């Protein structure tokens, strides 16, 4: 214990830059997207449908569109750190709103016994992207 009554083991609260917070949130969201898609492979008949060509991504255009859409959260991990404040804030607001809306739509349309995990992930992802919106909205220079 030192003269101020604290010990060297006391935890210090460090102020974290909003860019780092946004980046961490996008990284977390991206992991949830990956986990959700991976666990969906365990839904009965899912893999067989993919093998047979009976899936939502059954042509090159749909596959590319899905790839482009999911590139956004992964890119936001680094863009949230490297972009200037004004464009950074705008992109986080736009992407946050877009992905919150998409995930809420997925949550509502995926309600079933075998997709309860998917609904759970969609809700968690929506909460995380809502936090992104909140941080970006209140972010000032």
PDB file of C-alpha atoms in Angstrom:
ATOM      1  CA  UNK A   1       0.000   0.000   0.000  1.00  0.00           C
ATOM      2  CA  UNK A   2       1.370   3.433  -0.895  1.00  0.00           C
ATOM      3  CA  UNK A   3       0.799   6.817   0.758  1.00  0.00           C
ATOM      4  CA  UNK A   4      -2.475   7.374  -1.152  1.00  0.00           C
ATOM      5  CA  UNK A   5      -3.974   4.167   0.229  1.00  0.00           C
ATOM      6  CA  UNK A   6      -3.871   2.182  -3.005  1.00  0.00           C
ATOM      7  CA  UNK A   7      -1.940  -0.917  -3.850  1.00  0.00           C
ATOM      8  CA  UNK A   8      -0.002  -1.653  -6.991  1.00  0.00           C
ATOM      9  CA  UNK A   9      -2.567  -4.340  -7.788  1.00  0.00           C
ATOM     10  CA  UNK A  10      -5.499  -1.876  -8.040  1.00  0.00           C
ATOM     11  CA  UNK A  11      -7.025  -1.888 -11.496  1.00  0.00           C
ATOM     12  CA  UNK A  12      -6.705   1.239 -13.569  1.00  0.00           C
ATOM     13  CA  UNK A  13      -9.536   2.307 -15.855  1.00  0.00           C
ATOM     14  CA  UNK A  14      -8.013   3.257 -19.194  1.00  0.00           C
ATOM     15  CA  UNK A  15      -9.936   5.470 -21.624  1.00  0.00           C
ATOM     16  CA  UNK A  16     -10.269   3.578 -24.883  1.00  0.00           C
ATOM     17  CA  UNK A  17     -10.510   5.506 -28.142  1.00  0.00           C
ATOM     18  CA  UNK A  18     -13.877   5.127 -29.877  1.00  0.00           C
ATOM     19  CA  UNK A  19     -12.084   3.856 -33.008  1.00  0.00           C
ATOM     20  CA  UNK A  20     -10.780   0.877 -31.023  1.00  0.00           C
ATOM     21  CA  UNK A  21     -14.215   0.238 -29.503  1.00  0.00           C
ATOM     22  CA  UNK A  22     -15.841   0.265 -32.944  1.00  0.00           C
ATOM     23  CA  UNK A  23     -13.170  -2.018 -34.365  1.00  0.00           C
ATOM     24  CA  UNK A  24     -13.591  -4.492 -31.502  1.00  0.00           C
ATOM     25  CA  UNK A  25     -17.368  -4.481 -31.934  1.00  0.00           C
ATOM     26  CA  UNK A  26     -17.066  -5.157 -35.688  1.00  0.00           C
ATOM     27  CA  UNK A  27     -14.606  -7.982 -34.986  1.00  0.00           C
ATOM     28  CA  UNK A  28     -17.052  -9.528 -32.534  1.00  0.00           C
ATOM     29  CA  UNK A  29     -19.942  -9.201 -34.995  1.00  0.00           C
ATOM     30  CA  UNK A  30     -17.829 -10.826 -37.716  1.00  0.00           C
ATOM     31  CA  UNK A  31     -17.061 -13.792 -35.457  1.00  0.00           C
ATOM     32  CA  UNK A  32     -20.764 -14.250 -34.743  1.00  0.00           C
ATOM     33  CA  UNK A  33     -21.518 -14.249 -38.490  1.00  0.00           C
ATOM     34  CA  UNK A  34     -18.897 -16.942 -39.010  1.00  0.00           C
ATOM     35  CA  UNK A  35     -20.124 -19.034 -36.056  1.00  0.00           C
ATOM     36  CA  UNK A  36     -23.734 -18.762 -37.194  1.00  0.00           C
ATOM     37  CA  UNK A  37     -22.934 -19.921 -40.705  1.00  0.00           C
ATOM     38  CA  UNK A  38     -20.723 -22.713 -39.404  1.00  0.00           C
ATOM     39  CA  UNK A  39     -23.282 -24.028 -36.911  1.00  0.00           C
ATOM     40  CA  UNK A  40     -25.956 -23.882 -39.598  1.00  0.00           C
ATOM     41  CA  UNK A  41     -24.106 -26.732 -41.301  1.00  0.00           C
ATOM     42  CA  UNK A  42     -25.361 -28.949 -38.461  1.00  0.00           C
ATOM     43  CA  UNK A  43     -29.019 -28.306 -39.316  1.00  0.00           C
ATOM     44  CA  UNK A  44     -30.464 -31.502 -40.820  1.00  0.00           C
ATOM     45  CA  UNK A  45     -30.254 -31.659 -44.627  1.00  0.00           C
ATOM     46  CA  UNK A  46     -28.268 -28.400 -44.877  1.00  0.00           C
ATOM     47  CA  UNK A  47     -25.032 -29.976 -46.125  1.00  0.00           C
ATOM     48  CA  UNK A  48     -26.898 -32.329 -48.436  1.00  0.00           C
ATOM     49  CA  UNK A  49     -28.765 -29.339 -49.885  1.00  0.00           C
ATOM     50  CA  UNK A  50     -25.485 -27.538 -50.502  1.00  0.00           C
ATOM     51  CA  UNK A  51     -24.023 -30.630 -52.176  1.00  0.00           C
ATOM     52  CA  UNK A  52     -27.139 -30.966 -54.350  1.00  0.00           C
ATOM     53  CA  UNK A  53     -27.039 -27.289 -55.286  1.00  0.00           C
ATOM     54  CA  UNK A  54     -30.228 -26.519 -53.348  1.00  0.00           C
ATOM     55  CA  UNK A  55     -29.158 -23.566 -51.252  1.00  0.00           C
ATOM     56  CA  UNK A  56     -29.783 -19.865 -51.043  1.00  0.00           C
ATOM     57  CA  UNK A  57     -26.428 -19.257 -52.745  1.00  0.00           C
ATOM     58  CA  UNK A  58     -27.129 -21.461 -55.747  1.00  0.00           C
ATOM     59  CA  UNK A  59     -25.573 -19.298 -58.464  1.00  0.00           C
ATOM     60  CA  UNK A  60     -22.454 -17.166 -58.944  1.00  0.00           C
ATOM     61  CA  UNK A  61     -24.290 -13.828 -58.661  1.00  0.00           C
ATOM     62  CA  UNK A  62     -25.897 -14.700 -55.311  1.00  0.00           C
ATOM     63  CA  UNK A  63     -22.602 -16.085 -54.008  1.00  0.00           C
ATOM     64  CA  UNK A  64     -20.757 -12.924 -55.025  1.00  0.00           C
ATOM     65  CA  UNK A  65     -23.467 -10.679 -53.524  1.00  0.00           C
ATOM     66  CA  UNK A  66     -23.304 -12.554 -50.209  1.00  0.00           C
ATOM     67  CA  UNK A  67     -19.502 -12.349 -50.274  1.00  0.00           C
ATOM     68  CA  UNK A  68     -19.591  -8.604 -50.919  1.00  0.00           C
ATOM     69  CA  UNK A  69     -22.162  -8.052 -48.171  1.00  0.00           C
ATOM     70  CA  UNK A  70     -20.152  -9.980 -45.596  1.00  0.00           C
ATOM     71  CA  UNK A  71     -16.935  -8.252 -46.625  1.00  0.00           C
ATOM     72  CA  UNK A  72     -18.333  -5.051 -45.095  1.00  0.00           C
ATOM     73  CA  UNK A  73     -18.186  -6.050 -41.389  1.00  0.00           C
ATOM     74  CA  UNK A  74     -14.756  -7.608 -41.847  1.00  0.00           C
ATOM     75  CA  UNK A  75     -13.489  -4.443 -43.535  1.00  0.00           C
ATOM     76  CA  UNK A  76     -15.048  -2.272 -40.832  1.00  0.00           C
ATOM     77  CA  UNK A  77     -12.662  -3.882 -38.324  1.00  0.00           C
ATOM     78  CA  UNK A  78      -9.702  -2.118 -39.941  1.00  0.00           C
ATOM     79  CA  UNK A  79     -11.543   0.862 -41.442  1.00  0.00           C
ATOM     80  CA  UNK A  80     -12.815   1.852 -37.993  1.00  0.00           C
ATOM     81  CA  UNK A  81      -9.217   2.311 -36.906  1.00  0.00           C
ATOM     82  CA  UNK A  82      -7.615   3.866 -39.995  1.00  0.00           C
ATOM     83  CA  UNK A  83     -10.236   6.239 -41.430  1.00  0.00           C
ATOM     84  CA  UNK A  84     -10.570   9.910 -40.536  1.00  0.00           C
ATOM     85  CA  UNK A  85     -13.274  10.734 -38.019  1.00  0.00           C
ATOM     86  CA  UNK A  86     -15.963  12.214 -40.293  1.00  0.00           C
ATOM     87  CA  UNK A  87     -16.032   9.412 -42.886  1.00  0.00           C
ATOM     88  CA  UNK A  88     -15.452   6.825 -40.149  1.00  0.00           C
ATOM     89  CA  UNK A  89     -18.478   8.018 -38.188  1.00  0.00           C
ATOM     90  CA  UNK A  90     -20.665   8.049 -41.314  1.00  0.00           C
ATOM     91  CA  UNK A  91     -19.600   4.574 -42.458  1.00  0.00           C
ATOM     92  CA  UNK A  92     -20.170   3.127 -38.987  1.00  0.00           C
ATOM     93  CA  UNK A  93     -23.651   4.660 -38.857  1.00  0.00           C
ATOM     94  CA  UNK A  94     -24.571   3.402 -42.332  1.00  0.00           C
ATOM     95  CA  UNK A  95     -23.109  -0.091 -41.912  1.00  0.00           C
ATOM     96  CA  UNK A  96     -24.459  -0.347 -38.362  1.00  0.00           C
ATOM     97  CA  UNK A  97     -28.008   0.495 -39.447  1.00  0.00           C
ATOM     98  CA  UNK A  98     -27.805  -1.794 -42.497  1.00  0.00           C
ATOM     99  CA  UNK A  99     -26.554  -4.814 -40.563  1.00  0.00           C
ATOM    100  CA  UNK A 100     -28.907  -4.246 -37.620  1.00  0.00           C
ATOM    101  CA  UNK A 101     -31.844  -4.254 -40.033  1.00  0.00           C
ATOM    102  CA  UNK A 102     -30.583  -7.343 -41.872  1.00  0.00           C
ATOM    103  CA  UNK A 103     -30.028  -9.297 -38.660  1.00  0.00           C
ATOM    104  CA  UNK A 104     -33.409  -8.353 -37.196  1.00  0.00           C
ATOM    105  CA  UNK A 105     -35.030  -9.528 -40.438  1.00  0.00           C
ATOM    106  CA  UNK A 106     -33.079 -12.783 -40.237  1.00  0.00           C
ATOM    107  CA  UNK A 107     -34.066 -13.231 -36.568  1.00  0.00           C
ATOM    108  CA  UNK A 108     -37.758 -12.828 -37.383  1.00  0.00           C
ATOM    109  CA  UNK A 109     -37.696 -15.091 -40.446  1.00  0.00           C
ATOM    110  CA  UNK A 110     -35.534 -17.853 -38.933  1.00  0.00           C
ATOM    111  CA  UNK A 111     -37.693 -18.814 -35.973  1.00  0.00           C
ATOM    112  CA  UNK A 112     -37.776 -22.605 -35.827  1.00  0.00           C
ATOM    113  CA  UNK A 113     -36.561 -25.346 -33.527  1.00  0.00           C
ATOM    114  CA  UNK A 114     -33.407 -26.077 -35.511  1.00  0.00           C
ATOM    115  CA  UNK A 115     -32.576 -22.409 -36.066  1.00  0.00           C
ATOM    116  CA  UNK A 116     -32.980 -21.176 -32.481  1.00  0.00           C
ATOM    117  CA  UNK A 117     -29.186 -20.738 -32.369  1.00  0.00           C
ATOM    118  CA  UNK A 118     -29.390 -18.606 -35.521  1.00  0.00           C
ATOM    119  CA  UNK A 119     -32.096 -16.395 -34.008  1.00  0.00           C
ATOM    120  CA  UNK A 120     -29.994 -16.073 -30.842  1.00  0.00           C
ATOM    121  CA  UNK A 121     -26.935 -15.045 -32.852  1.00  0.00           C
ATOM    122  CA  UNK A 122     -29.000 -12.616 -34.951  1.00  0.00           C
ATOM    123  CA  UNK A 123     -30.266 -10.931 -31.780  1.00  0.00           C
ATOM    124  CA  UNK A 124     -26.750 -10.711 -30.294  1.00  0.00           C
ATOM    125  CA  UNK A 125     -25.439  -9.348 -33.594  1.00  0.00           C
ATOM    126  CA  UNK A 126     -28.251  -6.786 -33.669  1.00  0.00           C
ATOM    127  CA  UNK A 127     -27.366  -5.677 -30.146  1.00  0.00           C
ATOM    128  CA  UNK A 128     -23.702  -5.317 -31.098  1.00  0.00           C
ATOM    129  CA  UNK A 129     -24.462  -3.357 -34.263  1.00  0.00           C
ATOM    130  CA  UNK A 130     -26.881  -1.170 -32.261  1.00  0.00           C
ATOM    131  CA  UNK A 131     -24.012  -0.400 -29.895  1.00  0.00           C
ATOM    132  CA  UNK A 132     -21.913   0.486 -32.955  1.00  0.00           C
ATOM    133  CA  UNK A 133     -24.649   2.907 -34.049  1.00  0.00           C
ATOM    134  CA  UNK A 134     -24.778   4.398 -30.553  1.00  0.00           C
ATOM    135  CA  UNK A 135     -20.999   4.917 -30.348  1.00  0.00           C
ATOM    136  CA  UNK A 136     -20.874   6.396 -33.855  1.00  0.00           C
ATOM    137  CA  UNK A 137     -23.876   8.652 -33.178  1.00  0.00           C
ATOM    138  CA  UNK A 138     -22.440  10.124 -29.988  1.00  0.00           C
ATOM    139  CA  UNK A 139     -18.895  10.330 -31.403  1.00  0.00           C
ATOM    140  CA  UNK A 140     -17.614  13.875 -31.635  1.00  0.00           C
ATOM    141  CA  UNK A 141     -14.121  15.174 -32.467  1.00  0.00           C
TER     142      UNK A 141
END
